[in-house]
């Protein structure tokens, strides 16, 4: 969902996934958000496509993933970079009130392959809510270059860089179901103007439009105890990209 907000406060905020995460189990509300508005199509650096949360193979740890910049071609991937003017945040509700109690803030410096990442948190949000976003004054806990495994296996580990888009989307069939969302130009614009399908094709017949495309991923692994509060093992997790 991309509501219109003052540009000074926020260029893009994407609620991609709300997850209830426990130490050994994970219930997920599934969603994905690839170029969902004209504003994001014109400003692809703002496009938050997916947020994932799942238990790490190492007991007592959790993995958080935020994907951005949909539809990166192999040719564009080597020079693709995150937006150094924006704040990427994982937001964690550990009290069940649907408001973030902790945040993990990710910022970038430079551009292209030489870009560097800095991660702060988990910390209490400097400002709660999506309308006003402020970088924490705390020092980064992990810093380093894109495309590298950063941090410590006993504390926080971070990876930021290009990865294959893990979402599956039969976009051609989607535009047959909802033709008013078709692009104005290109092959997909030539699909029939009236709905010719009532649902998606069976799994064996579906065509993954995202095959061959990449995204930019932010992956954070850390002890789940750093996110929980009051003995509760349930977490609400979502992500935002904002200015």
mmCIF file of N, CA, C and O in Angstrom, residues 55-158:
data_model
loop_
_atom_site.group_PDB
_atom_site.id
_atom_site.type_symbol
_atom_site.label_atom_id
_atom_site.label_comp_id
_atom_site.label_asym_id
_atom_site.label_seq_id
_atom_site.Cartn_x
_atom_site.Cartn_y
_atom_site.Cartn_z
ATOM 1 N N UNK A 55 12.702 -18.721 10.947
ATOM 2 C CA UNK A 55 13.719 -19.179 11.895
ATOM 3 C C UNK A 55 15.014 -19.529 11.180
ATOM 4 O O UNK A 55 15.005 -20.100 10.082
ATOM 5 N N UNK A 56 16.122 -19.198 11.799
ATOM 6 C CA UNK A 56 17.434 -19.577 11.279
ATOM 7 C C UNK A 56 17.658 -21.072 11.503
ATOM 8 O O UNK A 56 17.089 -21.675 12.424
ATOM 9 N N UNK A 57 18.503 -21.706 10.692
ATOM 10 C CA UNK A 57 18.900 -23.091 10.992
ATOM 11 C C UNK A 57 19.589 -23.223 12.344
ATOM 12 O O UNK A 57 19.599 -24.297 12.939
ATOM 13 N N UNK A 58 20.159 -22.112 12.827
ATOM 14 C CA UNK A 58 20.776 -22.104 14.150
ATOM 15 C C UNK A 58 19.714 -21.793 15.194
ATOM 16 O O UNK A 58 19.036 -20.762 15.109
ATOM 17 N N UNK A 59 19.540 -22.654 16.162
ATOM 18 C CA UNK A 59 18.492 -22.491 17.169
ATOM 19 C C UNK A 59 18.602 -21.151 17.877
ATOM 20 O O UNK A 59 19.701 -20.679 18.190
ATOM 21 N N UNK A 60 17.454 -20.520 18.121
ATOM 22 C CA UNK A 60 17.416 -19.272 18.868
ATOM 23 C C UNK A 60 17.709 -18.042 18.028
ATOM 24 O O UNK A 60 17.828 -16.947 18.578
ATOM 25 N N UNK A 61 17.812 -18.198 16.716
ATOM 26 C CA UNK A 61 18.094 -17.057 15.850
ATOM 27 C C UNK A 61 16.985 -16.907 14.810
ATOM 28 O O UNK A 61 16.273 -17.854 14.495
ATOM 29 N N UNK A 62 16.833 -15.700 14.287
ATOM 30 C CA UNK A 62 15.797 -15.396 13.309
ATOM 31 C C UNK A 62 16.432 -14.671 12.124
ATOM 32 O O UNK A 62 17.425 -13.935 12.294
ATOM 33 N N UNK A 63 15.872 -14.890 10.942
ATOM 34 C CA UNK A 63 16.359 -14.256 9.720
ATOM 35 C C UNK A 63 15.281 -13.314 9.192
ATOM 36 O O UNK A 63 14.114 -13.710 9.034
ATOM 37 N N UNK A 64 15.651 -12.078 8.918
ATOM 38 C CA UNK A 64 14.760 -11.083 8.331
ATOM 39 C C UNK A 64 15.303 -10.708 6.954
ATOM 40 O O UNK A 64 16.506 -10.499 6.794
ATOM 41 N N UNK A 65 14.415 -10.616 5.972
ATOM 42 C CA UNK A 65 14.829 -10.284 4.607
ATOM 43 C C UNK A 65 13.913 -9.195 4.057
ATOM 44 O O UNK A 65 12.686 -9.298 4.165
ATOM 45 N N UNK A 66 14.504 -8.165 3.472
ATOM 46 C CA UNK A 66 13.755 -7.141 2.760
ATOM 47 C C UNK A 66 14.292 -7.066 1.333
ATOM 48 O O UNK A 66 15.487 -6.898 1.121
ATOM 49 N N UNK A 67 13.396 -7.215 0.350
ATOM 50 C CA UNK A 67 13.771 -7.105 -1.055
ATOM 51 C C UNK A 67 13.237 -5.810 -1.643
ATOM 52 O O UNK A 67 12.112 -5.387 -1.351
ATOM 53 N N UNK A 68 14.045 -5.199 -2.503
ATOM 54 C CA UNK A 68 13.659 -3.952 -3.144
ATOM 55 C C UNK A 68 14.195 -3.926 -4.570
ATOM 56 O O UNK A 68 15.004 -4.766 -4.954
ATOM 57 N N UNK A 69 13.730 -2.983 -5.366
ATOM 58 C CA UNK A 69 14.146 -2.810 -6.763
ATOM 59 C C UNK A 69 13.786 -4.021 -7.612
ATOM 60 O O UNK A 69 14.641 -4.809 -8.018
ATOM 61 N N UNK A 70 12.511 -4.172 -7.906
ATOM 62 C CA UNK A 70 12.038 -5.299 -8.709
ATOM 63 C C UNK A 70 12.523 -5.205 -10.151
ATOM 64 O O UNK A 70 12.849 -4.121 -10.644
ATOM 65 N N UNK A 71 12.561 -6.379 -10.792
ATOM 66 C CA UNK A 71 12.803 -6.492 -12.229
ATOM 67 C C UNK A 71 14.179 -5.984 -12.661
ATOM 68 O O UNK A 71 14.330 -5.367 -13.710
ATOM 69 N N UNK A 72 15.195 -6.247 -11.845
ATOM 70 C CA UNK A 72 16.571 -5.924 -12.253
ATOM 71 C C UNK A 72 17.037 -6.959 -13.276
ATOM 72 O O UNK A 72 17.045 -8.162 -13.005
ATOM 73 N N UNK A 73 17.450 -6.521 -14.428
ATOM 74 C CA UNK A 73 17.972 -7.437 -15.439
ATOM 75 C C UNK A 73 19.407 -7.821 -15.090
ATOM 76 O O UNK A 73 20.090 -7.115 -14.340
ATOM 77 N N UNK A 74 19.896 -8.943 -15.638
ATOM 78 C CA UNK A 74 21.301 -9.303 -15.403
ATOM 79 C C UNK A 74 22.268 -8.207 -15.812
ATOM 80 O O UNK A 74 23.298 -8.011 -15.164
ATOM 81 N N UNK A 75 21.943 -7.465 -16.878
ATOM 82 C CA UNK A 75 22.830 -6.394 -17.329
ATOM 83 C C UNK A 75 22.877 -5.240 -16.340
ATOM 84 O O UNK A 75 23.922 -4.601 -16.155
ATOM 85 N N UNK A 76 21.744 -4.960 -15.702
ATOM 86 C CA UNK A 76 21.684 -3.822 -14.773
ATOM 87 C C UNK A 76 22.166 -4.182 -13.382
ATOM 88 O O UNK A 76 22.532 -3.292 -12.595
ATOM 89 N N UNK A 77 22.193 -5.469 -13.045
ATOM 90 C CA UNK A 77 22.486 -5.897 -11.677
ATOM 91 C C UNK A 77 23.865 -5.491 -11.171
ATOM 92 O O UNK A 77 23.994 -5.026 -10.027
ATOM 93 N N UNK A 78 24.950 -5.620 -11.954
ATOM 94 C CA UNK A 78 26.285 -5.319 -11.405
ATOM 95 C C UNK A 78 26.456 -3.897 -10.900
ATOM 96 O O UNK A 78 27.264 -3.651 -10.004
ATOM 97 N N UNK A 79 25.718 -2.937 -11.457
ATOM 98 C CA UNK A 79 25.874 -1.539 -11.041
ATOM 99 C C UNK A 79 24.696 -1.048 -10.203
ATOM 100 O O UNK A 79 24.652 0.128 -9.841
ATOM 101 N N UNK A 80 23.749 -1.937 -9.895
ATOM 102 C CA UNK A 80 22.576 -1.532 -9.123
ATOM 103 C C UNK A 80 22.957 -1.246 -7.678
ATOM 104 O O UNK A 80 23.825 -1.903 -7.106
ATOM 105 N N UNK A 81 22.302 -0.254 -7.092
ATOM 106 C CA UNK A 81 22.595 0.080 -5.700
ATOM 107 C C UNK A 81 21.327 0.519 -4.990
ATOM 108 O O UNK A 81 20.324 0.860 -5.610
ATOM 109 N N UNK A 82 21.386 0.485 -3.675
ATOM 110 C CA UNK A 82 20.300 0.975 -2.844
ATOM 111 C C UNK A 82 20.311 2.511 -2.868
ATOM 112 O O UNK A 82 21.308 3.132 -3.225
ATOM 113 N N UNK A 83 19.216 3.109 -2.452
ATOM 114 C CA UNK A 83 19.117 4.567 -2.437
ATOM 115 C C UNK A 83 19.752 5.113 -1.159
ATOM 116 O O UNK A 83 19.257 4.872 -0.058
ATOM 117 N N UNK A 84 20.835 5.859 -1.299
ATOM 118 C CA UNK A 84 21.532 6.374 -0.119
ATOM 119 C C UNK A 84 20.763 7.509 0.555
ATOM 120 O O UNK A 84 21.140 7.958 1.640
ATOM 121 N N UNK A 85 19.696 7.981 -0.080
ATOM 122 C CA UNK A 85 18.885 9.046 0.521
ATOM 123 C C UNK A 85 17.708 8.502 1.326
ATOM 124 O O UNK A 85 16.935 9.286 1.876
ATOM 125 N N UNK A 86 17.570 7.184 1.391
ATOM 126 C CA UNK A 86 16.401 6.621 2.061
ATOM 127 C C UNK A 86 16.799 5.741 3.240
ATOM 128 O O UNK A 86 17.925 5.242 3.322
ATOM 129 N N UNK A 87 15.841 5.574 4.134
ATOM 130 C CA UNK A 87 16.016 4.772 5.340
ATOM 131 C C UNK A 87 15.216 3.488 5.182
ATOM 132 O O UNK A 87 13.999 3.521 4.963
ATOM 133 N N UNK A 88 15.907 2.353 5.275
ATOM 134 C CA UNK A 88 15.275 1.039 5.186
ATOM 135 C C UNK A 88 15.114 0.511 6.611
ATOM 136 O O UNK A 88 16.084 0.477 7.367
ATOM 137 N N UNK A 89 13.891 0.102 6.969
ATOM 138 C CA UNK A 89 13.661 -0.334 8.348
ATOM 139 C C UNK A 89 12.865 -1.635 8.432
ATOM 140 O O UNK A 89 11.859 -1.804 7.742
ATOM 141 N N UNK A 90 13.341 -2.543 9.279
ATOM 142 C CA UNK A 90 12.525 -3.640 9.773
ATOM 143 C C UNK A 90 11.870 -3.133 11.057
ATOM 144 O O UNK A 90 12.566 -2.641 11.961
ATOM 145 N N UNK A 91 10.564 -3.285 11.164
ATOM 146 C CA UNK A 91 9.847 -2.821 12.350
ATOM 147 C C UNK A 91 9.248 -4.025 13.069
ATOM 148 O O UNK A 91 8.642 -4.897 12.436
ATOM 149 N N UNK A 92 9.425 -4.051 14.376
ATOM 150 C CA UNK A 92 9.063 -5.228 15.169
ATOM 151 C C UNK A 92 8.102 -4.833 16.280
ATOM 152 O O UNK A 92 8.415 -3.983 17.122
ATOM 153 N N UNK A 93 6.929 -5.450 16.270
ATOM 154 C CA UNK A 93 5.959 -5.305 17.356
ATOM 155 C C UNK A 93 6.064 -6.548 18.234
ATOM 156 O O UNK A 93 5.811 -7.664 17.778
ATOM 157 N N UNK A 94 6.465 -6.375 19.499
ATOM 158 C CA UNK A 94 6.580 -7.524 20.404
ATOM 159 C C UNK A 94 5.593 -7.469 21.564
ATOM 160 O O UNK A 94 5.724 -8.201 22.540
ATOM 161 N N UNK A 95 4.583 -6.596 21.432
ATOM 162 C CA UNK A 95 3.562 -6.495 22.484
ATOM 163 C C UNK A 95 2.157 -6.732 21.947
ATOM 164 O O UNK A 95 1.191 -6.690 22.716
ATOM 165 N N UNK A 96 2.007 -6.942 20.654
ATOM 166 C CA UNK A 96 0.709 -7.272 20.088
ATOM 167 C C UNK A 96 -0.216 -6.108 19.838
ATOM 168 O O UNK A 96 -1.410 -6.312 19.596
ATOM 169 N N UNK A 97 0.309 -4.865 19.837
ATOM 170 C CA UNK A 97 -0.560 -3.705 19.610
ATOM 171 C C UNK A 97 -0.438 -3.133 18.207
ATOM 172 O O UNK A 97 -0.974 -2.060 17.905
ATOM 173 N N UNK A 98 0.270 -3.835 17.313
ATOM 174 C CA UNK A 98 0.443 -3.417 15.908
ATOM 175 C C UNK A 98 1.196 -2.102 15.777
ATOM 176 O O UNK A 98 1.050 -1.385 14.783
ATOM 177 N N UNK A 99 2.025 -1.780 16.753
ATOM 178 C CA UNK A 99 2.919 -0.620 16.682
ATOM 179 C C UNK A 99 4.333 -1.096 16.981
ATOM 180 O O UNK A 99 4.545 -1.915 17.876
ATOM 181 N N UNK A 100 5.290 -0.567 16.252
ATOM 182 C CA UNK A 100 6.655 -1.053 16.407
ATOM 183 C C UNK A 100 7.235 -0.688 17.767
ATOM 184 O O UNK A 100 7.124 0.456 18.227
ATOM 185 N N UNK A 101 7.832 -1.675 18.420
ATOM 186 C CA UNK A 101 8.521 -1.478 19.695
ATOM 187 C C UNK A 101 10.029 -1.421 19.492
ATOM 188 O O UNK A 101 10.745 -0.817 20.295
ATOM 189 N N UNK A 102 10.510 -2.052 18.421
ATOM 190 C CA UNK A 102 11.924 -2.020 18.075
ATOM 191 C C UNK A 102 12.049 -1.874 16.563
ATOM 192 O O UNK A 102 11.149 -2.262 15.801
ATOM 193 N N UNK A 103 13.162 -1.309 16.152
ATOM 194 C CA UNK A 103 13.444 -1.194 14.721
ATOM 195 C C UNK A 103 14.885 -1.597 14.456
ATOM 196 O O UNK A 103 15.762 -1.451 15.317
ATOM 197 N N UNK A 104 15.112 -2.134 13.269
ATOM 198 C CA UNK A 104 16.449 -2.332 12.739
ATOM 199 C C UNK A 104 16.555 -1.404 11.545
ATOM 200 O O UNK A 104 15.787 -1.527 10.582
ATOM 201 N N UNK A 105 17.463 -0.442 11.616
ATOM 202 C CA UNK A 105 17.577 0.594 10.595
ATOM 203 C C UNK A 105 18.790 0.328 9.709
ATOM 204 O O UNK A 105 19.887 0.057 10.201
ATOM 205 N N UNK A 106 18.590 0.424 8.401
ATOM 206 C CA UNK A 106 19.643 0.155 7.435
ATOM 207 C C UNK A 106 19.800 1.368 6.529
ATOM 208 O O UNK A 106 18.824 1.842 5.936
ATOM 209 N N UNK A 107 21.015 1.887 6.438
ATOM 210 C CA UNK A 107 21.310 3.024 5.568
ATOM 211 C C UNK A 107 22.498 2.690 4.683
ATOM 212 O O UNK A 107 23.294 1.796 4.986
ATOM 213 N N UNK A 108 22.638 3.451 3.590
ATOM 214 C CA UNK A 108 23.686 3.186 2.620
ATOM 215 C C UNK A 108 24.434 4.477 2.286
ATOM 216 O O UNK A 108 23.874 5.567 2.338
ATOM 217 N N UNK A 109 25.708 4.315 1.922
ATOM 218 C CA UNK A 109 26.542 5.431 1.497
ATOM 219 C C UNK A 109 27.158 5.088 0.155
ATOM 220 O O UNK A 109 27.506 3.937 -0.110
ATOM 221 N N UNK A 110 27.326 6.104 -0.693
ATOM 222 C CA UNK A 110 27.922 5.874 -1.997
ATOM 223 C C UNK A 110 26.931 5.297 -2.981
ATOM 224 O O UNK A 110 25.710 5.293 -2.751
ATOM 225 N N UNK A 111 27.436 4.767 -4.090
ATOM 226 C CA UNK A 111 26.568 4.209 -5.118
ATOM 227 C C UNK A 111 27.294 3.088 -5.853
ATOM 228 O O UNK A 111 28.520 2.949 -5.755
ATOM 229 N N UNK A 112 26.525 2.281 -6.590
ATOM 230 C CA UNK A 112 27.110 1.216 -7.386
ATOM 231 C C UNK A 112 27.788 0.159 -6.544
ATOM 232 O O UNK A 112 27.473 -0.052 -5.373
ATOM 233 N N UNK A 113 28.758 -0.521 -7.159
ATOM 234 C CA UNK A 113 29.427 -1.641 -6.496
ATOM 235 C C UNK A 113 30.235 -1.223 -5.285
ATOM 236 O O UNK A 113 30.538 -2.046 -4.412
ATOM 237 N N UNK A 114 30.593 0.052 -5.190
ATOM 238 C CA UNK A 114 31.398 0.527 -4.062
ATOM 239 C C UNK A 114 30.544 0.994 -2.883
ATOM 240 O O UNK A 114 31.078 1.495 -1.889
ATOM 241 N N UNK A 115 29.247 0.839 -2.965
ATOM 242 C CA UNK A 115 28.349 1.286 -1.900
ATOM 243 C C UNK A 115 28.612 0.505 -0.616
ATOM 244 O O UNK A 115 28.996 -0.666 -0.642
ATOM 245 N N UNK A 116 28.398 1.156 0.530
ATOM 246 C CA UNK A 116 28.548 0.508 1.830
ATOM 247 C C UNK A 116 27.239 0.584 2.603
ATOM 248 O O UNK A 116 26.400 1.457 2.371
ATOM 249 N N UNK A 117 27.072 -0.350 3.539
ATOM 250 C CA UNK A 117 25.854 -0.452 4.328
ATOM 251 C C UNK A 117 26.179 -0.249 5.799
ATOM 252 O O UNK A 117 27.267 -0.618 6.270
ATOM 253 N N UNK A 118 25.253 0.345 6.544
ATOM 254 C CA UNK A 118 25.365 0.489 7.998
ATOM 255 C C UNK A 118 24.039 0.058 8.621
ATOM 256 O O UNK A 118 22.969 0.471 8.158
ATOM 257 N N UNK A 119 24.110 -0.778 9.659
ATOM 258 C CA UNK A 119 22.910 -1.310 10.301
ATOM 259 C C UNK A 119 22.915 -0.899 11.767
ATOM 260 O O UNK A 119 23.890 -1.130 12.491
ATOM 261 N N UNK A 120 21.806 -0.322 12.216
ATOM 262 C CA UNK A 120 21.626 0.068 13.614
ATOM 263 C C UNK A 120 20.481 -0.729 14.220
ATOM 264 O O UNK A 120 19.483 -0.967 13.577
ATOM 265 N N UNK A 121 20.647 -1.101 15.487
ATOM 266 C CA UNK A 121 19.572 -1.782 16.170
ATOM 267 C C UNK A 121 19.898 -3.228 16.512
ATOM 268 O O UNK A 121 21.019 -3.670 16.292
ATOM 269 N N UNK A 122 18.870 -3.900 17.055
ATOM 270 C CA UNK A 122 17.517 -3.406 17.319
ATOM 271 C C UNK A 122 17.520 -2.329 18.417
ATOM 272 O O UNK A 122 18.181 -2.498 19.449
ATOM 273 N N UNK A 123 16.782 -1.253 18.144
ATOM 274 C CA UNK A 123 16.664 -0.146 19.095
ATOM 275 C C UNK A 123 15.201 0.276 19.156
ATOM 276 O O UNK A 123 14.410 -0.046 18.268
ATOM 277 N N UNK A 124 14.855 1.008 20.210
ATOM 278 C CA UNK A 124 13.534 1.617 20.256
ATOM 279 C C UNK A 124 13.426 2.616 19.117
ATOM 280 O O UNK A 124 14.396 3.325 18.808
ATOM 281 N N UNK A 125 12.297 2.692 18.429
ATOM 282 C CA UNK A 125 12.179 3.614 17.294
ATOM 283 C C UNK A 125 12.334 5.065 17.745
ATOM 284 O O UNK A 125 11.667 5.485 18.698
ATOM 285 N N UNK A 126 13.199 5.842 17.089
ATOM 286 C CA UNK A 126 13.287 7.262 17.420
ATOM 287 C C UNK A 126 11.953 7.973 17.255
ATOM 288 O O UNK A 126 11.613 8.884 18.010
ATOM 289 N N UNK A 127 11.188 7.553 16.239
ATOM 290 C CA UNK A 127 9.829 8.047 16.009
ATOM 291 C C UNK A 127 8.976 6.848 15.656
ATOM 292 O O UNK A 127 9.347 6.052 14.802
ATOM 293 N N UNK A 128 7.834 6.695 16.298
ATOM 294 C CA UNK A 128 6.970 5.548 16.034
ATOM 295 C C UNK A 128 5.981 5.898 14.934
ATOM 296 O O UNK A 128 5.442 6.999 14.896
ATOM 297 N N UNK A 129 5.767 4.971 14.016
ATOM 298 C CA UNK A 129 4.839 5.197 12.919
ATOM 299 C C UNK A 129 5.565 5.531 11.627
ATOM 300 O O UNK A 129 6.761 5.834 11.613
ATOM 301 N N UNK A 130 4.821 5.510 10.516
ATOM 302 C CA UNK A 130 5.428 5.683 9.202
ATOM 303 C C UNK A 130 5.442 7.124 8.717
ATOM 304 O O UNK A 130 6.065 7.442 7.715
ATOM 305 N N UNK A 131 4.758 8.018 9.400
ATOM 306 C CA UNK A 131 4.662 9.392 8.925
ATOM 307 C C UNK A 131 5.926 10.199 9.191
ATOM 308 O O UNK A 131 6.185 11.189 8.531
ATOM 309 N N UNK A 132 6.705 9.817 10.190
ATOM 310 C CA UNK A 132 7.930 10.554 10.516
ATOM 311 C C UNK A 132 9.017 9.538 10.830
ATOM 312 O O UNK A 132 8.836 8.680 11.676
ATOM 313 N N UNK A 133 10.132 9.642 10.129
ATOM 314 C CA UNK A 133 11.198 8.653 10.286
ATOM 315 C C UNK A 133 12.520 9.352 10.558
ATOM 316 O O UNK A 133 12.882 10.315 9.871
ATOM 317 N N UNK A 134 13.241 8.866 11.549
ATOM 318 C CA UNK A 134 14.490 9.477 11.982
ATOM 319 C C UNK A 134 15.523 8.390 12.213
ATOM 320 O O UNK A 134 15.226 7.362 12.822
ATOM 321 N N UNK A 135 16.744 8.612 11.743
ATOM 322 C CA UNK A 135 17.820 7.652 11.966
ATOM 323 C C UNK A 135 18.248 7.724 13.422
ATOM 324 O O UNK A 135 18.438 8.808 13.985
ATOM 325 N N UNK A 136 18.401 6.580 14.064
ATOM 326 C CA UNK A 136 18.817 6.519 15.456
ATOM 327 C C UNK A 136 20.203 7.131 15.643
ATOM 328 O O UNK A 136 21.054 7.054 14.753
ATOM 329 N N UNK A 137 20.414 7.719 16.792
ATOM 330 C CA UNK A 137 21.728 8.284 17.112
ATOM 331 C C UNK A 137 22.710 7.220 17.593
ATOM 332 O O UNK A 137 23.889 7.512 17.802
ATOM 333 N N UNK A 138 22.232 5.991 17.775
ATOM 334 C CA UNK A 138 23.127 4.916 18.206
ATOM 335 C C UNK A 138 24.111 4.581 17.097
ATOM 336 O O UNK A 138 23.830 4.756 15.910
ATOM 337 N N UNK A 139 25.265 4.076 17.481
ATOM 338 C CA UNK A 139 26.292 3.722 16.499
ATOM 339 C C UNK A 139 25.877 2.464 15.743
ATOM 340 O O UNK A 139 25.211 1.584 16.298
ATOM 341 N N UNK A 140 26.245 2.337 14.469
ATOM 342 C CA UNK A 140 25.950 1.111 13.730
ATOM 343 C C UNK A 140 26.589 -0.100 14.397
ATOM 344 O O UNK A 140 27.711 -0.028 14.907
ATOM 345 N N UNK A 141 25.866 -1.220 14.393
ATOM 346 C CA UNK A 141 26.418 -2.454 14.961
ATOM 347 C C UNK A 141 27.114 -3.289 13.897
ATOM 348 O O UNK A 141 27.940 -4.144 14.210
ATOM 349 N N UNK A 142 26.770 -3.044 12.626
ATOM 350 C CA UNK A 142 27.415 -3.738 11.516
ATOM 351 C C UNK A 142 27.598 -2.746 10.379
ATOM 352 O O UNK A 142 26.674 -1.990 10.050
ATOM 353 N N UNK A 143 28.778 -2.711 9.786
ATOM 354 C CA UNK A 143 29.043 -1.889 8.612
ATOM 355 C C UNK A 143 29.909 -2.689 7.644
ATOM 356 O O UNK A 143 30.606 -3.624 8.034
ATOM 357 N N UNK A 144 29.861 -2.295 6.360
ATOM 358 C CA UNK A 144 30.723 -2.965 5.399
ATOM 359 C C UNK A 144 30.230 -2.805 3.983
ATOM 360 O O UNK A 144 29.300 -2.038 3.696
ATOM 361 N N UNK A 145 30.846 -3.533 3.072
ATOM 362 C CA UNK A 145 30.570 -3.419 1.647
ATOM 363 C C UNK A 145 29.383 -4.277 1.233
ATOM 364 O O UNK A 145 29.013 -5.246 1.911
ATOM 365 N N UNK A 146 28.801 -3.928 0.097
ATOM 366 C CA UNK A 146 27.743 -4.751 -0.475
ATOM 367 C C UNK A 146 28.311 -6.102 -0.917
ATOM 368 O O UNK A 146 29.485 -6.228 -1.236
ATOM 369 N N UNK A 147 27.434 -7.100 -0.924
ATOM 370 C CA UNK A 147 27.795 -8.403 -1.455
ATOM 371 C C UNK A 147 28.661 -9.246 -0.559
ATOM 372 O O UNK A 147 29.144 -10.305 -0.979
ATOM 373 N N UNK A 148 28.861 -8.815 0.692
ATOM 374 C CA UNK A 148 29.716 -9.562 1.619
ATOM 375 C C UNK A 148 28.912 -9.990 2.839
ATOM 376 O O UNK A 148 27.929 -9.345 3.220
ATOM 377 N N UNK A 149 29.339 -11.082 3.472
ATOM 378 C CA UNK A 149 28.751 -11.513 4.734
ATOM 379 C C UNK A 149 29.430 -10.737 5.853
ATOM 380 O O UNK A 149 30.635 -10.867 6.077
ATOM 381 N N UNK A 150 28.666 -9.914 6.552
ATOM 382 C CA UNK A 150 29.207 -9.001 7.553
ATOM 383 C C UNK A 150 28.730 -9.396 8.946
ATOM 384 O O UNK A 150 27.693 -10.029 9.110
ATOM 385 N N UNK A 151 29.469 -8.992 9.964
ATOM 386 C CA UNK A 151 29.055 -9.210 11.343
ATOM 387 C C UNK A 151 29.575 -10.501 11.924
ATOM 388 O O UNK A 151 30.556 -11.077 11.450
ATOM 389 N N UNK A 152 28.860 -10.972 12.947
ATOM 390 C CA UNK A 152 29.305 -12.124 13.724
ATOM 391 C C UNK A 152 28.225 -13.186 13.795
ATOM 392 O O UNK A 152 27.039 -12.873 13.979
ATOM 393 N N UNK A 153 28.624 -14.452 13.701
ATOM 394 C CA UNK A 153 27.676 -15.560 13.772
ATOM 395 C C UNK A 153 27.052 -15.696 15.154
ATOM 396 O O UNK A 153 26.011 -16.355 15.306
ATOM 397 N N UNK A 154 27.650 -15.085 16.160
ATOM 398 C CA UNK A 154 27.099 -15.152 17.511
ATOM 399 C C UNK A 154 26.251 -13.931 17.859
ATOM 400 O O UNK A 154 25.574 -13.915 18.891
ATOM 401 N N UNK A 155 26.279 -12.905 17.004
ATOM 402 C CA UNK A 155 25.497 -11.691 17.241
ATOM 403 C C UNK A 155 24.645 -11.416 15.993
ATOM 404 O O UNK A 155 23.776 -12.189 15.651
ATOM 405 N N UNK A 156 24.907 -10.313 15.311
ATOM 406 C CA UNK A 156 24.162 -9.989 14.100
ATOM 407 C C UNK A 156 25.017 -10.247 12.869
ATOM 408 O O UNK A 156 26.193 -9.897 12.824
ATOM 409 N N UNK A 157 24.427 -10.881 11.869
ATOM 410 C CA UNK A 157 25.052 -11.036 10.570
ATOM 411 C C UNK A 157 24.192 -10.349 9.517
ATOM 412 O O UNK A 157 22.960 -10.367 9.597
ATOM 413 N N UNK A 158 24.865 -9.745 8.523
ATOM 414 C CA UNK A 158 24.151 -8.939 7.536
ATOM 415 C C UNK A 158 24.698 -9.224 6.144
ATOM 416 O O UNK A 158 25.912 -9.387 5.961
#
